[in-house]
CSV table of C-alpha atoms and ligand atoms in Angstrom, one decimal:
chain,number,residue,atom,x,y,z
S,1128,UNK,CA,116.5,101.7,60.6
S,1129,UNK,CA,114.3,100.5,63.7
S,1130,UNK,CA,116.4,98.6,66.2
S,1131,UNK,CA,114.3,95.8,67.2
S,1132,UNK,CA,113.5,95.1,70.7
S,1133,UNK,CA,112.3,90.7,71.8
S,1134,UNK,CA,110.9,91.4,68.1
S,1135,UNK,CA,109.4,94.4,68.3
S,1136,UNK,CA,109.6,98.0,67.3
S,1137,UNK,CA,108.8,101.4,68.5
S,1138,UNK,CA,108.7,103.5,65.7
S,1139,UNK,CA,108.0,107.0,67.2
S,1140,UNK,CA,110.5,108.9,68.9
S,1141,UNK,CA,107.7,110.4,71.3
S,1142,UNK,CA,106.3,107.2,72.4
S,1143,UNK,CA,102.4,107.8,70.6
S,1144,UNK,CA,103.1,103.9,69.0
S,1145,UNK,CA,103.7,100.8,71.8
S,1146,UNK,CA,103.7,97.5,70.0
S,1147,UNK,CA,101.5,95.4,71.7
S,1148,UNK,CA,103.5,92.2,72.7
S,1149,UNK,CA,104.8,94.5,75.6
S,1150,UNK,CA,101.8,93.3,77.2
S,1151,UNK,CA,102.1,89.7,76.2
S,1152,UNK,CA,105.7,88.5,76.5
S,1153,UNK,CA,106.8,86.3,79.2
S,1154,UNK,CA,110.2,87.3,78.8
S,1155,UNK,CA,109.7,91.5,78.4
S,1156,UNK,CA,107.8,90.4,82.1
S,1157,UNK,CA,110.7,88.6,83.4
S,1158,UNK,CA,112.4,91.1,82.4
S,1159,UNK,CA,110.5,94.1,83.9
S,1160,UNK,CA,111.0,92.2,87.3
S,1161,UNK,CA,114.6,92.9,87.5
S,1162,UNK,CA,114.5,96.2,85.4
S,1163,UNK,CA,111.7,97.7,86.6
S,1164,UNK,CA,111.0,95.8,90.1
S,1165,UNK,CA,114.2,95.5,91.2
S,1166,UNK,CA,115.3,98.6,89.4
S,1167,UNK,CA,116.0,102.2,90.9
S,1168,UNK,CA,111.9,102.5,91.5
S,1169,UNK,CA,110.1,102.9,95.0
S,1170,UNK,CA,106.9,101.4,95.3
S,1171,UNK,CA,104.5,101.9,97.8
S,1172,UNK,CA,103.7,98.7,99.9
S,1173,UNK,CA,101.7,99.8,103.1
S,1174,UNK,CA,100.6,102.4,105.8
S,1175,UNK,CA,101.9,103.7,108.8
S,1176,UNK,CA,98.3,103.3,109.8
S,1177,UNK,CA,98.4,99.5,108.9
S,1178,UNK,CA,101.0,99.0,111.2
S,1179,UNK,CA,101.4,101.3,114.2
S,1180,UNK,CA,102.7,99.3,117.1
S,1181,UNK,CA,105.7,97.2,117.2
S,1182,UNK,CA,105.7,93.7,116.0
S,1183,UNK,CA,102.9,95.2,113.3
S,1184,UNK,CA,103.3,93.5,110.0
S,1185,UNK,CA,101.8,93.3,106.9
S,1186,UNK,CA,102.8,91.0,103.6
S,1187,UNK,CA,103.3,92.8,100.2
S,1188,UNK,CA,104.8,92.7,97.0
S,1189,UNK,CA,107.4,94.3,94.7
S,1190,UNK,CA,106.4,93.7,91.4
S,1191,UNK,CA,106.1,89.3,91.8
S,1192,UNK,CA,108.4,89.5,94.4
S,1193,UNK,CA,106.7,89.0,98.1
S,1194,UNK,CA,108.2,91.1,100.7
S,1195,UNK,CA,107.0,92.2,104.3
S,1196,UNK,CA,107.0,95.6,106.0
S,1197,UNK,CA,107.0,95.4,110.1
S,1198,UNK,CA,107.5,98.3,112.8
S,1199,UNK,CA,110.4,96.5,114.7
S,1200,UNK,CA,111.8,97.0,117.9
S,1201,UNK,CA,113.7,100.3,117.5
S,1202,UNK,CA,110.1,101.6,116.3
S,1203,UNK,CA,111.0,102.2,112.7
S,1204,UNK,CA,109.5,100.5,109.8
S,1205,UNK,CA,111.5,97.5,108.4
S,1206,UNK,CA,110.9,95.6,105.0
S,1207,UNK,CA,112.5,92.5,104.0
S,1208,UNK,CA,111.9,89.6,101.2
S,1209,UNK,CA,109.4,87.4,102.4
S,1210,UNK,CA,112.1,84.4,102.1
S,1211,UNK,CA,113.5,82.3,104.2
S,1212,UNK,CA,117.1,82.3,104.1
S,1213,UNK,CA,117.8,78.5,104.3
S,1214,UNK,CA,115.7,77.0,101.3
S,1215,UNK,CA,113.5,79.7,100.3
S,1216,UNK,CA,110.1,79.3,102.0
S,1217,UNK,CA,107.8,81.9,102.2
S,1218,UNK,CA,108.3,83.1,105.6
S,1219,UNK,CA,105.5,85.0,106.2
S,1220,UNK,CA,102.3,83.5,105.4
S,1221,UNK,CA,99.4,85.8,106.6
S,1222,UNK,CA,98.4,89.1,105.2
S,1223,UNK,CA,98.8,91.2,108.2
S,1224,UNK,CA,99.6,90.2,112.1
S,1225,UNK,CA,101.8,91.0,114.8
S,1226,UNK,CA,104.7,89.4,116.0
S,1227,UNK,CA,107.8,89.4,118.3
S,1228,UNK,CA,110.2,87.5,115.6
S,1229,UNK,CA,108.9,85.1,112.6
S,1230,UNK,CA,109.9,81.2,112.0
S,1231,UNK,CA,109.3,79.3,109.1
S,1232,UNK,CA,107.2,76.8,108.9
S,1233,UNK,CA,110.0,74.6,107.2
S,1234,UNK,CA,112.8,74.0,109.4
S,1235,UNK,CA,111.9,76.4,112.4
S,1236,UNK,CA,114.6,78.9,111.2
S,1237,UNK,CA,114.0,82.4,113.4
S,1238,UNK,CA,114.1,85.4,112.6
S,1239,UNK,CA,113.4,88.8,114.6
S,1240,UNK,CA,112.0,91.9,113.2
S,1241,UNK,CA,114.5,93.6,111.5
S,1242,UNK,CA,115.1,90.1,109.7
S,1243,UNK,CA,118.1,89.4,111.3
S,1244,UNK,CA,118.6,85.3,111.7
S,1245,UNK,CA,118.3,84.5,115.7
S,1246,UNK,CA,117.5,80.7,115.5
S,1247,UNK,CA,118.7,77.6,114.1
S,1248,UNK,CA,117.1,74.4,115.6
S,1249,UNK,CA,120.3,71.8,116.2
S,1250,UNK,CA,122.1,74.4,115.0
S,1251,UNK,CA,125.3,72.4,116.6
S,1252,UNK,CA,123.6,68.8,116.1
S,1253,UNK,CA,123.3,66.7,118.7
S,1254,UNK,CA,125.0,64.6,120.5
S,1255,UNK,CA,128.4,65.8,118.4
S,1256,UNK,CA,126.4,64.4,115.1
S,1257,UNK,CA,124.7,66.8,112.4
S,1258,UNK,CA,124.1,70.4,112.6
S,1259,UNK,CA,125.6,73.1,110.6
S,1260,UNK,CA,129.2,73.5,110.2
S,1261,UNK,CA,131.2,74.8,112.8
S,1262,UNK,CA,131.9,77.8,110.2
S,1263,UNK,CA,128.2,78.7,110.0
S,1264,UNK,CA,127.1,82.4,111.2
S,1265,UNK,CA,123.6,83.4,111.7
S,1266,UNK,CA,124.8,86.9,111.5
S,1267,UNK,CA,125.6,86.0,107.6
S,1268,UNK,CA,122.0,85.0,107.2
S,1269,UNK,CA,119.5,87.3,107.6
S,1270,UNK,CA,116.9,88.3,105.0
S,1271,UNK,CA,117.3,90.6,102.1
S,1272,UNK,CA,116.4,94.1,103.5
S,1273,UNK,CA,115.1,96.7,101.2
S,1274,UNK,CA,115.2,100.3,101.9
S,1275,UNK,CA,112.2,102.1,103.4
S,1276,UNK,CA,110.9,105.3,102.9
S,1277,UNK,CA,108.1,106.8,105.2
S,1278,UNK,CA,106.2,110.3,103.4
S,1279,UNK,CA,103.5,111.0,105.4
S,1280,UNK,CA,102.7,107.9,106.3
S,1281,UNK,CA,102.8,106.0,103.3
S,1282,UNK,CA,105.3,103.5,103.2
S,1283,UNK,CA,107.8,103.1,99.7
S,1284,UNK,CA,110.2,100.5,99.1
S,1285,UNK,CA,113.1,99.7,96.7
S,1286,UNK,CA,115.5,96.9,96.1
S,1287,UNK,CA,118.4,99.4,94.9
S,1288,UNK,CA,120.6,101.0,97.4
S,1289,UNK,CA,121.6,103.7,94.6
S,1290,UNK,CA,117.9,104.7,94.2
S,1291,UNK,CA,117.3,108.2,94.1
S,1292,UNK,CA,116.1,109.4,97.8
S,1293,UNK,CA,112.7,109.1,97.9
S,1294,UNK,CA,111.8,112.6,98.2
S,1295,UNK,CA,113.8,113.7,94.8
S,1296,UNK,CA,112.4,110.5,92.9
S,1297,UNK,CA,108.8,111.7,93.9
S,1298,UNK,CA,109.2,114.9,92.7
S,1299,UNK,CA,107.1,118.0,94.4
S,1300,UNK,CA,103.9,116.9,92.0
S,1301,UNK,CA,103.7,113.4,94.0
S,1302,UNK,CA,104.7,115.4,97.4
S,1303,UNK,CA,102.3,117.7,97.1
S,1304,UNK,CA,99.9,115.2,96.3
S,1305,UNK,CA,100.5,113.0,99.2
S,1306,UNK,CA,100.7,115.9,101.4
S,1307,UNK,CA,97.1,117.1,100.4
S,1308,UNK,CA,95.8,113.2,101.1
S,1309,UNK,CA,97.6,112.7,104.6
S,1310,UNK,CA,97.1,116.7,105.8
S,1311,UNK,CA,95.8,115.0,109.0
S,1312,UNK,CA,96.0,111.2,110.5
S,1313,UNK,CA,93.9,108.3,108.4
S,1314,UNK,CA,92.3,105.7,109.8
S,1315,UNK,CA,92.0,102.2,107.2
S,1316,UNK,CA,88.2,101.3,106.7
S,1317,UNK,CA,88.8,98.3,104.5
S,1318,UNK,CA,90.5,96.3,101.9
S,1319,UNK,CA,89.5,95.1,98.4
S,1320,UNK,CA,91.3,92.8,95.7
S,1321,UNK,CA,90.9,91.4,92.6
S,1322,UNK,CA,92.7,89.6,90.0
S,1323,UNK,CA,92.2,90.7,86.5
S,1324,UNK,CA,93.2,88.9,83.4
S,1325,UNK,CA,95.6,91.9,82.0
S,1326,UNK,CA,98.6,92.8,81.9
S,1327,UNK,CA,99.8,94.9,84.3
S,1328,UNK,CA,100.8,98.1,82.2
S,1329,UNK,CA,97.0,98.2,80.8
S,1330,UNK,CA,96.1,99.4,84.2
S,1331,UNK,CA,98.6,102.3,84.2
S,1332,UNK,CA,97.8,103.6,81.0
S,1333,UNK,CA,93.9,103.8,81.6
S,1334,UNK,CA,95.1,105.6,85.0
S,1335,UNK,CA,97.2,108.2,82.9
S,1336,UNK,CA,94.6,108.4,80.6
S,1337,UNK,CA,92.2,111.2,81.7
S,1338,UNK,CA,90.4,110.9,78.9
S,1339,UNK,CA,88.7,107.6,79.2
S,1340,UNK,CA,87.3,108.2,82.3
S,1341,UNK,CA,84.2,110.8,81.2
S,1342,UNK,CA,83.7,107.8,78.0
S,1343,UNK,CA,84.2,104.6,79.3
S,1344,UNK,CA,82.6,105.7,82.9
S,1345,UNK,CA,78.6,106.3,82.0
S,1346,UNK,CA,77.9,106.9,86.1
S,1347,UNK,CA,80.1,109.4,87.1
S,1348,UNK,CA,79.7,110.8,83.4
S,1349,UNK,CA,75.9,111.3,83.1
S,1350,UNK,CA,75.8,112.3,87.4
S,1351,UNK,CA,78.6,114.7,87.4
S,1352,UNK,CA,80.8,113.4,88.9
S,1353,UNK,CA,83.3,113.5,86.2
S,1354,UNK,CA,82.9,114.8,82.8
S,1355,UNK,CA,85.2,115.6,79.9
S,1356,UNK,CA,83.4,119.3,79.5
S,1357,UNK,CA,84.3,120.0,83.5
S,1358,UNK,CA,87.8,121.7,83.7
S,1359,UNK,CA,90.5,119.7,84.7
S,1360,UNK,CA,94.0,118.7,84.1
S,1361,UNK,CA,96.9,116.6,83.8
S,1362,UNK,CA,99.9,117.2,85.5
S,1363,UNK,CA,103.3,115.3,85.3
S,1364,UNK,CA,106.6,115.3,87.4
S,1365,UNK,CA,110.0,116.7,85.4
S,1366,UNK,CA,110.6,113.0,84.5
S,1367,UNK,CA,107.1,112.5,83.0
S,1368,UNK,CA,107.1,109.4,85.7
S,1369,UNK,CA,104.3,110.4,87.6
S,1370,UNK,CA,101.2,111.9,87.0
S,1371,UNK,CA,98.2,113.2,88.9
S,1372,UNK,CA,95.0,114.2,86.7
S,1373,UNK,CA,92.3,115.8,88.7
S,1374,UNK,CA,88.6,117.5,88.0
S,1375,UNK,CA,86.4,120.3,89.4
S,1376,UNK,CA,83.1,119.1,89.9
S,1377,UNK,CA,80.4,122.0,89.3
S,1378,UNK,CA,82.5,123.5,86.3
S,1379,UNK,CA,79.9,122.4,84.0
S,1380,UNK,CA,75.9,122.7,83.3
S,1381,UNK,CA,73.7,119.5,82.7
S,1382,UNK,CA,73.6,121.2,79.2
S,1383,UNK,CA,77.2,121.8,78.5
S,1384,UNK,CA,77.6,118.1,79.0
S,1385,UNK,CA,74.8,117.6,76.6
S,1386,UNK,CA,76.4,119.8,73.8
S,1387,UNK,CA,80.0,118.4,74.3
S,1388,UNK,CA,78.6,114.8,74.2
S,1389,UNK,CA,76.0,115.6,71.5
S,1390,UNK,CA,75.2,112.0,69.4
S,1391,UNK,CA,78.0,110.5,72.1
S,1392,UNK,CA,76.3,107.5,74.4
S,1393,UNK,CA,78.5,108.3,77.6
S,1394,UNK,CA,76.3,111.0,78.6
S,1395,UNK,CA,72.8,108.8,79.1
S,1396,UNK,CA,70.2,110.9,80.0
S,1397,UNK,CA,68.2,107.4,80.5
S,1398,UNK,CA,70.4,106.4,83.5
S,1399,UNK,CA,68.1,107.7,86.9
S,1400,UNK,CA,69.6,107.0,90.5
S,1401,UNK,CA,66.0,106.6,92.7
S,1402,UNK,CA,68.9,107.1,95.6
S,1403,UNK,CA,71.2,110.6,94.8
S,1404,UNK,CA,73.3,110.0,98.1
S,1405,UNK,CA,75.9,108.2,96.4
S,1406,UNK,CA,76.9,111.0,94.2
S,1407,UNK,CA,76.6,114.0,96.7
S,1408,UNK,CA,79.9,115.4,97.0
S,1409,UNK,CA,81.5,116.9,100.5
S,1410,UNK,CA,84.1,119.6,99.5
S,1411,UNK,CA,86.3,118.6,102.3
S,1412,UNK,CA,90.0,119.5,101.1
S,1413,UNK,CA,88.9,123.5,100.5
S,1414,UNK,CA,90.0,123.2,97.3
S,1415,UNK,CA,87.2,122.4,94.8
S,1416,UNK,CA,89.0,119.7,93.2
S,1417,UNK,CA,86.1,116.8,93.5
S,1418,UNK,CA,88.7,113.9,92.3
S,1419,UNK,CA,92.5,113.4,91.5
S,1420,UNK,CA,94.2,110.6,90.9
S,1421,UNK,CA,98.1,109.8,91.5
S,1422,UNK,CA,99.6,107.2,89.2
S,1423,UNK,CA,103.4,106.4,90.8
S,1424,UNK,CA,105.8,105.1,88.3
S,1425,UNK,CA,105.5,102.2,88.0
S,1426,UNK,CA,102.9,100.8,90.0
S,1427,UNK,CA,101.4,102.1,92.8
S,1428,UNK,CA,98.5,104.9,92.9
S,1429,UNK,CA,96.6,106.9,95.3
S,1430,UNK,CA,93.2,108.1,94.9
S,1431,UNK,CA,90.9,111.0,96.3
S,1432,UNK,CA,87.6,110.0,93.6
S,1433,UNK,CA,85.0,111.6,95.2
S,1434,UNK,CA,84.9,111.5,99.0
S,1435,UNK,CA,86.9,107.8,98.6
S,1436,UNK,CA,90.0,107.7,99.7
S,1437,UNK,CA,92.6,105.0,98.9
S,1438,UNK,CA,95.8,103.3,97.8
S,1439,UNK,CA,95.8,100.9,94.9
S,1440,UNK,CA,99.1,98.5,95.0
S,1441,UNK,CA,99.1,96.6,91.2
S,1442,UNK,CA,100.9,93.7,91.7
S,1443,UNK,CA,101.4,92.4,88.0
S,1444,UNK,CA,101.1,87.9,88.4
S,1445,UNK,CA,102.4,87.1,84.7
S,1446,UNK,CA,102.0,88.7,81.1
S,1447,UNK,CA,98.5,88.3,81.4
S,1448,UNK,CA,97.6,88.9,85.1
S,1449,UNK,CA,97.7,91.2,87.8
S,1450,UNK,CA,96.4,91.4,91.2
S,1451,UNK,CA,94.7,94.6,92.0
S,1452,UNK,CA,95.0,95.5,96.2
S,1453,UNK,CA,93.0,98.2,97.7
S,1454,UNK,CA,93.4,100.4,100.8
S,1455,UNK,CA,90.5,102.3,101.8
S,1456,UNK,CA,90.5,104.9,104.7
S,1457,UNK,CA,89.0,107.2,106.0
S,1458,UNK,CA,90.3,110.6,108.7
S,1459,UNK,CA,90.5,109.6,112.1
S,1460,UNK,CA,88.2,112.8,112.8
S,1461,UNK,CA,86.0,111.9,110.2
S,1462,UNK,CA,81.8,113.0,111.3
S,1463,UNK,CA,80.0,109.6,111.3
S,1464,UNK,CA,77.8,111.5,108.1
S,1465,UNK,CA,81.4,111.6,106.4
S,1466,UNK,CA,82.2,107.9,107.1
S,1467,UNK,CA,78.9,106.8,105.8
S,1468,UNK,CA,79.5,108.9,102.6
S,1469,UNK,CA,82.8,107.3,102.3
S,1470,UNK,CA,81.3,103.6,102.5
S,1471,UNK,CA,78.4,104.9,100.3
S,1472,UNK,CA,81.0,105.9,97.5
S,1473,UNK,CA,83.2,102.7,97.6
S,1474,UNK,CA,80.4,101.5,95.7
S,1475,UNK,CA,81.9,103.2,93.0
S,1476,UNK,CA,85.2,101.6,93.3
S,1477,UNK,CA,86.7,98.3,93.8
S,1478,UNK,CA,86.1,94.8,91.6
S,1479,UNK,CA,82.2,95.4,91.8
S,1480,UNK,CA,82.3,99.1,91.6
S,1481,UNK,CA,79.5,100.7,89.1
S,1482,UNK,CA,82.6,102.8,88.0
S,1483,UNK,CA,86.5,101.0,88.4
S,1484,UNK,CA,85.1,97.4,87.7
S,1485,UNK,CA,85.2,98.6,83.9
S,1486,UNK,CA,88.4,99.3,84.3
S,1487,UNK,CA,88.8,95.9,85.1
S,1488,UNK,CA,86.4,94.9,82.1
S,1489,UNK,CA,88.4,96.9,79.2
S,1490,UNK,CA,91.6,95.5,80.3
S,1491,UNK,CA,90.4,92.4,79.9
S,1492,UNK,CA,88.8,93.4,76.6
S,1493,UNK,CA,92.7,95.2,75.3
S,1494,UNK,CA,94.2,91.8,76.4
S,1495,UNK,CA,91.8,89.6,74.2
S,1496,UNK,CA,92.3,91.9,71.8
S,1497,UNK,CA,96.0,92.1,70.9
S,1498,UNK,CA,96.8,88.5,71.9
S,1499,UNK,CA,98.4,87.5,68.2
S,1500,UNK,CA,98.8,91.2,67.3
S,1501,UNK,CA,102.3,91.2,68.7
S,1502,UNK,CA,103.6,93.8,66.2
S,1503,UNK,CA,101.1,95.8,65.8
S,1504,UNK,CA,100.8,99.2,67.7
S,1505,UNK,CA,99.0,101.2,69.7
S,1506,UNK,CA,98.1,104.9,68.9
S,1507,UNK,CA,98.4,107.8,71.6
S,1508,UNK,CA,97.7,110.6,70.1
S,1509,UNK,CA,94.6,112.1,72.3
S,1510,UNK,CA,96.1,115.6,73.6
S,1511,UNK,CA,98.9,116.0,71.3
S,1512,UNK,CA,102.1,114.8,69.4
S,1513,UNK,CA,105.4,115.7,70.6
S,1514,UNK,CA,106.5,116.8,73.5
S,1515,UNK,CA,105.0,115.5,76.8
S,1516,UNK,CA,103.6,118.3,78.7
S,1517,UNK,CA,101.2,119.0,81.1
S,1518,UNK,CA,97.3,119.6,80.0
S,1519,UNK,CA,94.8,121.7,81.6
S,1520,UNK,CA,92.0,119.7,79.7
S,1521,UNK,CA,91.1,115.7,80.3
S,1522,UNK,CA,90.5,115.2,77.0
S,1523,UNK,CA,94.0,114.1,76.8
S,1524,UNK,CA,96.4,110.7,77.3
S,1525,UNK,CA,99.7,112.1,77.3
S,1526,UNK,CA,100.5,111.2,80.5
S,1527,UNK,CA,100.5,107.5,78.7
S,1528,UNK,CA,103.4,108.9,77.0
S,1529,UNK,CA,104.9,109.5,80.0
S,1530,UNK,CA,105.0,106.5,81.2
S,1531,UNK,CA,106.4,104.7,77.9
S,1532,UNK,CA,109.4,106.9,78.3
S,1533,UNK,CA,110.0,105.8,81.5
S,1534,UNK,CA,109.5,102.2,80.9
S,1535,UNK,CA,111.7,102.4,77.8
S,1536,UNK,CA,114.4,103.9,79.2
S,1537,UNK,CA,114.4,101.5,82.2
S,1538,UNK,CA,114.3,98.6,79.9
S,1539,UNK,CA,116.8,99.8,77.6
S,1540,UNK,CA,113.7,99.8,74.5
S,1541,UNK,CA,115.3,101.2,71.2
S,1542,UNK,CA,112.9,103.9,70.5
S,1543,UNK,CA,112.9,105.0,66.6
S,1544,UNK,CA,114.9,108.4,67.2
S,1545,UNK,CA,116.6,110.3,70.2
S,1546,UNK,CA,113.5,111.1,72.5
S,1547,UNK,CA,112.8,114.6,73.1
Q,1870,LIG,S1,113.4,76.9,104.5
Q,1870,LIG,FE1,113.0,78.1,106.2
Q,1870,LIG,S2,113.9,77.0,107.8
Q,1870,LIG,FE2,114.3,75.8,106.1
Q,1871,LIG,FE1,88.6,104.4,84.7
């Protein structure tokens, strides 16, 4: 019989059922914060680029916790709760800055850049009266360091000092990915951010579902930009963690499209553009592949959709809300044609995007739809039963599978049978 799990069950042994108060439950989310969050994960929180000269910070978050990555004195990035270690304050209160140390706005406690406590104000009282105990030690309380790791200028973190190193967690298909992205230096070209009313996982399935993308998506569907009859694929890590899907533009005719979408309404052959420029395509990685995405277990992604370039940190708020944060950039050698492309395309993405804000929109719409359907389940079936292997079609959501193993395992989830 099904074990159940905060009331619910997973009745298939490969994942294709996910009962849908796992994206409802306060308590699975508290949960996922120290099992998942605070687990043996790395999430990616910043830039090199973000931060290149000493004192550089920016302000982050792992999962609900808020955290801050700085280049400190010896050069190297640094990351750190953003907490004050006397009553808990947020230390750190801007999004990005520089700075030689950082005091809290509470009690003036100081600390420098590696989060190591230099200042206590009356630290011995005064006058013989108040102060801290003569037993006190600001080398006892410095912030909670997490570890760092730097891949080519993208900056992970995790809480657990028995994670897997970086490199093996990531696995050669996230390497290879990143390596393709950051081949030469990037220069950031803006930020966007958005909070929509879903739960955080919602947003990781659509971005392991390759499928959705040439349905849900009528702009880049009906101007080529990405189709389910163009060839394409899914690949995953050995894990089934991480996955990158990616599409050849080109590898279909207007009238391939129109067969494969025959009586379908994603392919609208009433949608005109009176301005083409902001689906022209510059083949600039040598390599055909005209977008791929990168979806991190758990939470972070990179993105090559077009000639757009970006990281997407989802930083889930409660059950029912996550925060979505953008980093756009560009090539520092960028032509200023290529820039303008770039800016042209982001039009496509971000909360008023033609194509990611209905992303946004059917989260929203999966959320309203499941709230007292706690035990009911999801179906994820699209590319196969079974095993979770790699696809070299996009007509496919395995990669959703994936994920639900992952998760599942992490959260110690009874699944009906011994997984594959
Ligand atoms: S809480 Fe930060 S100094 Fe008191
Ligand atoms: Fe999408």
């Amino acid at each position: 019989m099904q074990n159940t799990w905060h009331g619910l069950t997973w009745p298939a042994a490969d994942y294709s059922r996910v009962p849908y108060g796992v994206f409802t439950d306060q308590a699975i989310f508290a949960e996922e914060q120290e099992r998942i969050f605070r687990g043996p994960v790395w999430i990616n929180v910043a830039l090199e680029a973000e931060i290149p000269n000493v004192g550089d910070y920016r302000a982050s978050f792992v999962g609900e916790t808020p955290v801050v990555v700085v280049r400190a004195d010896d050069g190297n990035v640094h990351a750190f709760v953003n907490r004050c270690a006397h009553r808990g304050t947020v230390l750190v209160r801007d999004l990005s800055g520089n700075a030689k140390d950082f005091t809290c706005v509470y009690h003036h406690w100081c600390y420098d850049t590696k989060g190591n406590l230099i200042g206590v104000p009356f630290l011995r009282g005064l006058k013989g009266k108040g102060g801290m105990p003569p037993d006190f030690k600001m080398s006892n309380h410095g912030l909670r360091t997490l570890r760092v790791a730097v891949y080519r200028g993208a900056v992970f973190v995790t809480f657990r000092a028995d994670a897997e190193n970086f490199e093996d967690y990531a696995d050669p298909l996230s390497l290879k990915f990143l390596d393709r992205m950051f081949h030469k230096p990037i220069e950031i070209i803006g930020y966007m951010r958005q909070r929509i009313p879903a739960n955080w996982k919602l947003y990781l399935e659509n971005l392991k579902d390759a499928n959705h993308a040439g349905l849900l998506h009528q702009v880049p569907t009906t101007f080529g930009l990405w189709r389910n009859t163009q060839e394409g694929g899914s690949s995953m890590d050995k894990k089934r963690r991480h996955e990158v899907h990616y599409g050849y533009l080109g590898t279909d005719t207007d009238e391939d499209a129109a067969a494969g979408y025959a009586g379908f309404t994603p392919y609208n052959d009433q949608l005109k553009l009176n301005d083409t420029s902001i689906v022209d395509y510059r083949n600039e990685w040598n390599d055909n592949i005209s977008s791929e995405f990168l979806s991190f277990f758990p939470s972070s992604v990179f993105q090559q959709f077009s000639n757009t370039i970006a990281t997407r940190q989802v930083r889930p708020r409660s059950a029912t809300e996550f925060e979505l944060f953008w980093t756009v950039f560009g090539y520092q050698d960028d032509d200023s044609t290529l820039r303008m492309m770039r800016l042209k395309q982001n039009n496509l993405a971000g909360p008023g995007g033609v194509v990611s804000m209905e992303d946004g929109e059917v989260g929203r719409l999966v959320q309203m739809g499941i709230k007292r359907e706690r035990d009911s389940h999801s179906i994820i079936e699209i590319g196969g039963k079974g095993p979770i292997e790699d696809q070299t079609t996009v007509i496919t959501e395995v990669a959703v599978r994936g994920f639900w193993k992952n998760y599942c395992e992490l959260m110690g989830a009874p699944v009906a049978q011994a997984a594959e």
